[in-house]
JSON list of C-alpha atoms in Angstrom, two decimals:
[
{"chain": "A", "resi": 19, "resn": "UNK", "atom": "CA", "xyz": [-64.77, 13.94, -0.44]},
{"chain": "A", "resi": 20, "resn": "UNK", "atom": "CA", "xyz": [-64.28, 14.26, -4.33]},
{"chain": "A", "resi": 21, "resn": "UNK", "atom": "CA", "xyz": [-67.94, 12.43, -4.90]},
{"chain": "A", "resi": 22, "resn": "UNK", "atom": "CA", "xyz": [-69.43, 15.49, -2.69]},
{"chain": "A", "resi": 23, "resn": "UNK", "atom": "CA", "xyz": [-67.55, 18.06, -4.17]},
{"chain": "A", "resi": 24, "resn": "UNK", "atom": "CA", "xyz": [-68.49, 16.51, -7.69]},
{"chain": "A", "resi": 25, "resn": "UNK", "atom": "CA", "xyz": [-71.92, 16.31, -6.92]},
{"chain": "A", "resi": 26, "resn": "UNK", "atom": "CA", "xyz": [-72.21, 19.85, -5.12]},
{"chain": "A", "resi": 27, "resn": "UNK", "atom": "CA", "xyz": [-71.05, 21.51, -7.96]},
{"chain": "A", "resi": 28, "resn": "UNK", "atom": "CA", "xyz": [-73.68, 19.44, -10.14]},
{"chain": "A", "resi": 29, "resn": "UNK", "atom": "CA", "xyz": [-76.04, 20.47, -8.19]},
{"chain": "A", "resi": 30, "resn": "UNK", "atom": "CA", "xyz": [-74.91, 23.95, -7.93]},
{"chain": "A", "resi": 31, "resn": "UNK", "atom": "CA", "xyz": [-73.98, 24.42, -11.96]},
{"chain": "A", "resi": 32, "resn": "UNK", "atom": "CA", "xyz": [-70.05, 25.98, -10.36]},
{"chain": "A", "resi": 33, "resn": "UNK", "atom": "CA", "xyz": [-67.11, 24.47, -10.76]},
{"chain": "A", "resi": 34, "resn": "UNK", "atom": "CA", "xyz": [-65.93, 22.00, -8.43]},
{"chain": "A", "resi": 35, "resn": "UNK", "atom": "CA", "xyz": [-62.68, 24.96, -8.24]},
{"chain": "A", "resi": 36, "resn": "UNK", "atom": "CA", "xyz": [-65.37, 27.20, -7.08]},
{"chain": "A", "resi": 37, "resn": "UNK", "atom": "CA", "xyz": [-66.36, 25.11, -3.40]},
{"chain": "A", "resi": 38, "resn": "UNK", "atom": "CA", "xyz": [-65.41, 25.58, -0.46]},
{"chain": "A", "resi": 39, "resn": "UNK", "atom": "CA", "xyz": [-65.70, 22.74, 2.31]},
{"chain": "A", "resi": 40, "resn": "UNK", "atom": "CA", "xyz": [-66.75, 24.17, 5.37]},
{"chain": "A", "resi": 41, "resn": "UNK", "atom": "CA", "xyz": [-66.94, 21.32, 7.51]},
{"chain": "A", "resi": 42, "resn": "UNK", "atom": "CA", "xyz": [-66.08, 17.28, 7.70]},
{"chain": "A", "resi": 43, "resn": "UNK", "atom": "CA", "xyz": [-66.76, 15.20, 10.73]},
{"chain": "A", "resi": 44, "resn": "UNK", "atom": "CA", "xyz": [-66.96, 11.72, 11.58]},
{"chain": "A", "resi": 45, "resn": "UNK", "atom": "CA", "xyz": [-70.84, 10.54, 12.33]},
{"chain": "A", "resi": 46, "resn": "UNK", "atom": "CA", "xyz": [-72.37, 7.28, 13.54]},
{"chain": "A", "resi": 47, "resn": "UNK", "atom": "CA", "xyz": [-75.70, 7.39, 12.10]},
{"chain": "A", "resi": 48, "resn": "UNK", "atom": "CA", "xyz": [-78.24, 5.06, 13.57]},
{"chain": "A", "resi": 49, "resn": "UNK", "atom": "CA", "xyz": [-79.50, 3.30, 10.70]},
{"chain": "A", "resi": 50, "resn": "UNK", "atom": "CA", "xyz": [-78.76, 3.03, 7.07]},
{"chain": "A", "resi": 51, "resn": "UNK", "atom": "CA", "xyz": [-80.66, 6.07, 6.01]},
{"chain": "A", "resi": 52, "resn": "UNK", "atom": "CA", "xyz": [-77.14, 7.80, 7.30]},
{"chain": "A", "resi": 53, "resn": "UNK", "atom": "CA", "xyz": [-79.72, 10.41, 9.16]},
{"chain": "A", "resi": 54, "resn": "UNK", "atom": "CA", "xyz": [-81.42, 11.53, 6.11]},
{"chain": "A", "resi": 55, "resn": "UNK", "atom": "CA", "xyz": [-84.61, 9.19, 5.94]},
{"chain": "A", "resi": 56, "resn": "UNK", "atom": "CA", "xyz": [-87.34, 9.22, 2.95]},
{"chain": "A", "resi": 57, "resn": "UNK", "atom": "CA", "xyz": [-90.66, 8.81, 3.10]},
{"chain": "A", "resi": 58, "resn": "UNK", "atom": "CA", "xyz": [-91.63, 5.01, 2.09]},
{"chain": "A", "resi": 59, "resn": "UNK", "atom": "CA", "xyz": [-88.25, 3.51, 2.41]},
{"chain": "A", "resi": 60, "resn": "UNK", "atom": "CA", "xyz": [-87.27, 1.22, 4.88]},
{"chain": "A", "resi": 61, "resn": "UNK", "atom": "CA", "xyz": [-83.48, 1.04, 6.36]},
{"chain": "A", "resi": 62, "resn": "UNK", "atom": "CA", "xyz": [-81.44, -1.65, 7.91]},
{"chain": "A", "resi": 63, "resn": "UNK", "atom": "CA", "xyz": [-81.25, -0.33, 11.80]},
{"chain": "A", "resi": 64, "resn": "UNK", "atom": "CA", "xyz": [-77.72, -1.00, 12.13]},
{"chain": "A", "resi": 65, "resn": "UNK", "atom": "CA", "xyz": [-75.40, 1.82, 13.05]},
{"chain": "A", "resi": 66, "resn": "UNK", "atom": "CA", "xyz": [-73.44, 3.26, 10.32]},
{"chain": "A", "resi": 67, "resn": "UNK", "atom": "CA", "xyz": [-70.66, 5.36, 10.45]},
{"chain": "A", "resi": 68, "resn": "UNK", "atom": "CA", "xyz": [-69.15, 7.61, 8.06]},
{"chain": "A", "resi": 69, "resn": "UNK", "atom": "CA", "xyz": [-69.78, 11.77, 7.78]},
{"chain": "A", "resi": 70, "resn": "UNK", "atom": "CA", "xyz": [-71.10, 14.81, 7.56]},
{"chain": "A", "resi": 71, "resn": "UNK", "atom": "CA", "xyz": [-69.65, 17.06, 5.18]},
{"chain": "A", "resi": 72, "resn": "UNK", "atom": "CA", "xyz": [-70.51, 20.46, 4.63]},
{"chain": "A", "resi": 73, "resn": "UNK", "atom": "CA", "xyz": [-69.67, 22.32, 1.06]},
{"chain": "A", "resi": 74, "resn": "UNK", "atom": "CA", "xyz": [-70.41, 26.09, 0.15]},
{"chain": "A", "resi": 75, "resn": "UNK", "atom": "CA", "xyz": [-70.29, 27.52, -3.28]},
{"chain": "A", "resi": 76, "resn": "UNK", "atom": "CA", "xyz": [-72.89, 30.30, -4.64]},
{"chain": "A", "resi": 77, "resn": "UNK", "atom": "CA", "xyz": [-74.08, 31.63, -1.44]},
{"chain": "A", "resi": 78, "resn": "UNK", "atom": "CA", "xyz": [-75.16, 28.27, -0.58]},
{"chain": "A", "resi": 79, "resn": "UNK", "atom": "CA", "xyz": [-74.28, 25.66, 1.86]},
{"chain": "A", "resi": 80, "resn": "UNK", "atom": "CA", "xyz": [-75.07, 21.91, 0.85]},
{"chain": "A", "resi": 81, "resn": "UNK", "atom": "CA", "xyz": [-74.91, 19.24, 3.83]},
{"chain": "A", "resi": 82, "resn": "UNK", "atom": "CA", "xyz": [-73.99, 15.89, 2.63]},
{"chain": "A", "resi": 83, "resn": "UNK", "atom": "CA", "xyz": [-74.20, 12.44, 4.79]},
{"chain": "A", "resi": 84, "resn": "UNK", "atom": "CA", "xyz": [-71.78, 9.60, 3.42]},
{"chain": "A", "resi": 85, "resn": "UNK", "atom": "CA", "xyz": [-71.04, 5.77, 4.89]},
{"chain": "A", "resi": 86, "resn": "UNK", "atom": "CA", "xyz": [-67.56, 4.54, 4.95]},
{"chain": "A", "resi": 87, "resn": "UNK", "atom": "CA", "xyz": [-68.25, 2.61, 1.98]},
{"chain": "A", "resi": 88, "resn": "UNK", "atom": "CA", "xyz": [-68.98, 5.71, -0.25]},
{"chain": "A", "resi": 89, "resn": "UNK", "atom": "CA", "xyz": [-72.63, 6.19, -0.08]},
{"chain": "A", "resi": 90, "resn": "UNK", "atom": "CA", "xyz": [-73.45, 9.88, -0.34]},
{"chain": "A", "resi": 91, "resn": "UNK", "atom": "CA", "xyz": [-76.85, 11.78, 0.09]},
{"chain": "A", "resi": 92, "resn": "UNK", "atom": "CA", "xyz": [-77.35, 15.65, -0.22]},
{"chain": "A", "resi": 93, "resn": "UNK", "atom": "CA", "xyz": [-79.28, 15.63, 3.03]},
{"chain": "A", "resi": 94, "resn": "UNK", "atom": "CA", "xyz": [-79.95, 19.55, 3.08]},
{"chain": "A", "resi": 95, "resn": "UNK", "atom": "CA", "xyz": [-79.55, 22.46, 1.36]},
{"chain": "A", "resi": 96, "resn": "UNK", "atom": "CA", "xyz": [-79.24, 25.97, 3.58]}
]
């Protein structure tokens, strides 16, 4: 949760006091792309769980995908 929160208000340019987390549940994502696949790249297909977590801060809502392990990708911005 704090590496999300860190990086959403990097992203943003707020302060991590200024986010709000909107949502956190528990995902099994399908492969190791954690349901947020780039172009090129190839995953181990091995189910994965971890979570979506869901910050607002500037009018903005930021969707993040993590593994267990700590692996964190911005997967969308809405």
């Amino acid at each position: 949760m704090d590496a999300a929160l860190r990086d959403a208000a990097d992203h943003l340019g707020i302060s991590p006091a200024s986010l709000k987390v909107d949502q956190v549940e528990p995902r099994q994502w399908g492969d190791s792309s954690l349901g947020c696949p780039k172009p090129g790249q190839m995953y181990s297909q091995i189910v994965t769980p971890g979570y979506v977590v869901v910050i607002s801060g500037s009018g903005r809502q930021l969707e993040y995908h993590t593994d267990t392990r700590g692996h964190l990708v911005l997967c969308q911005e809405r």
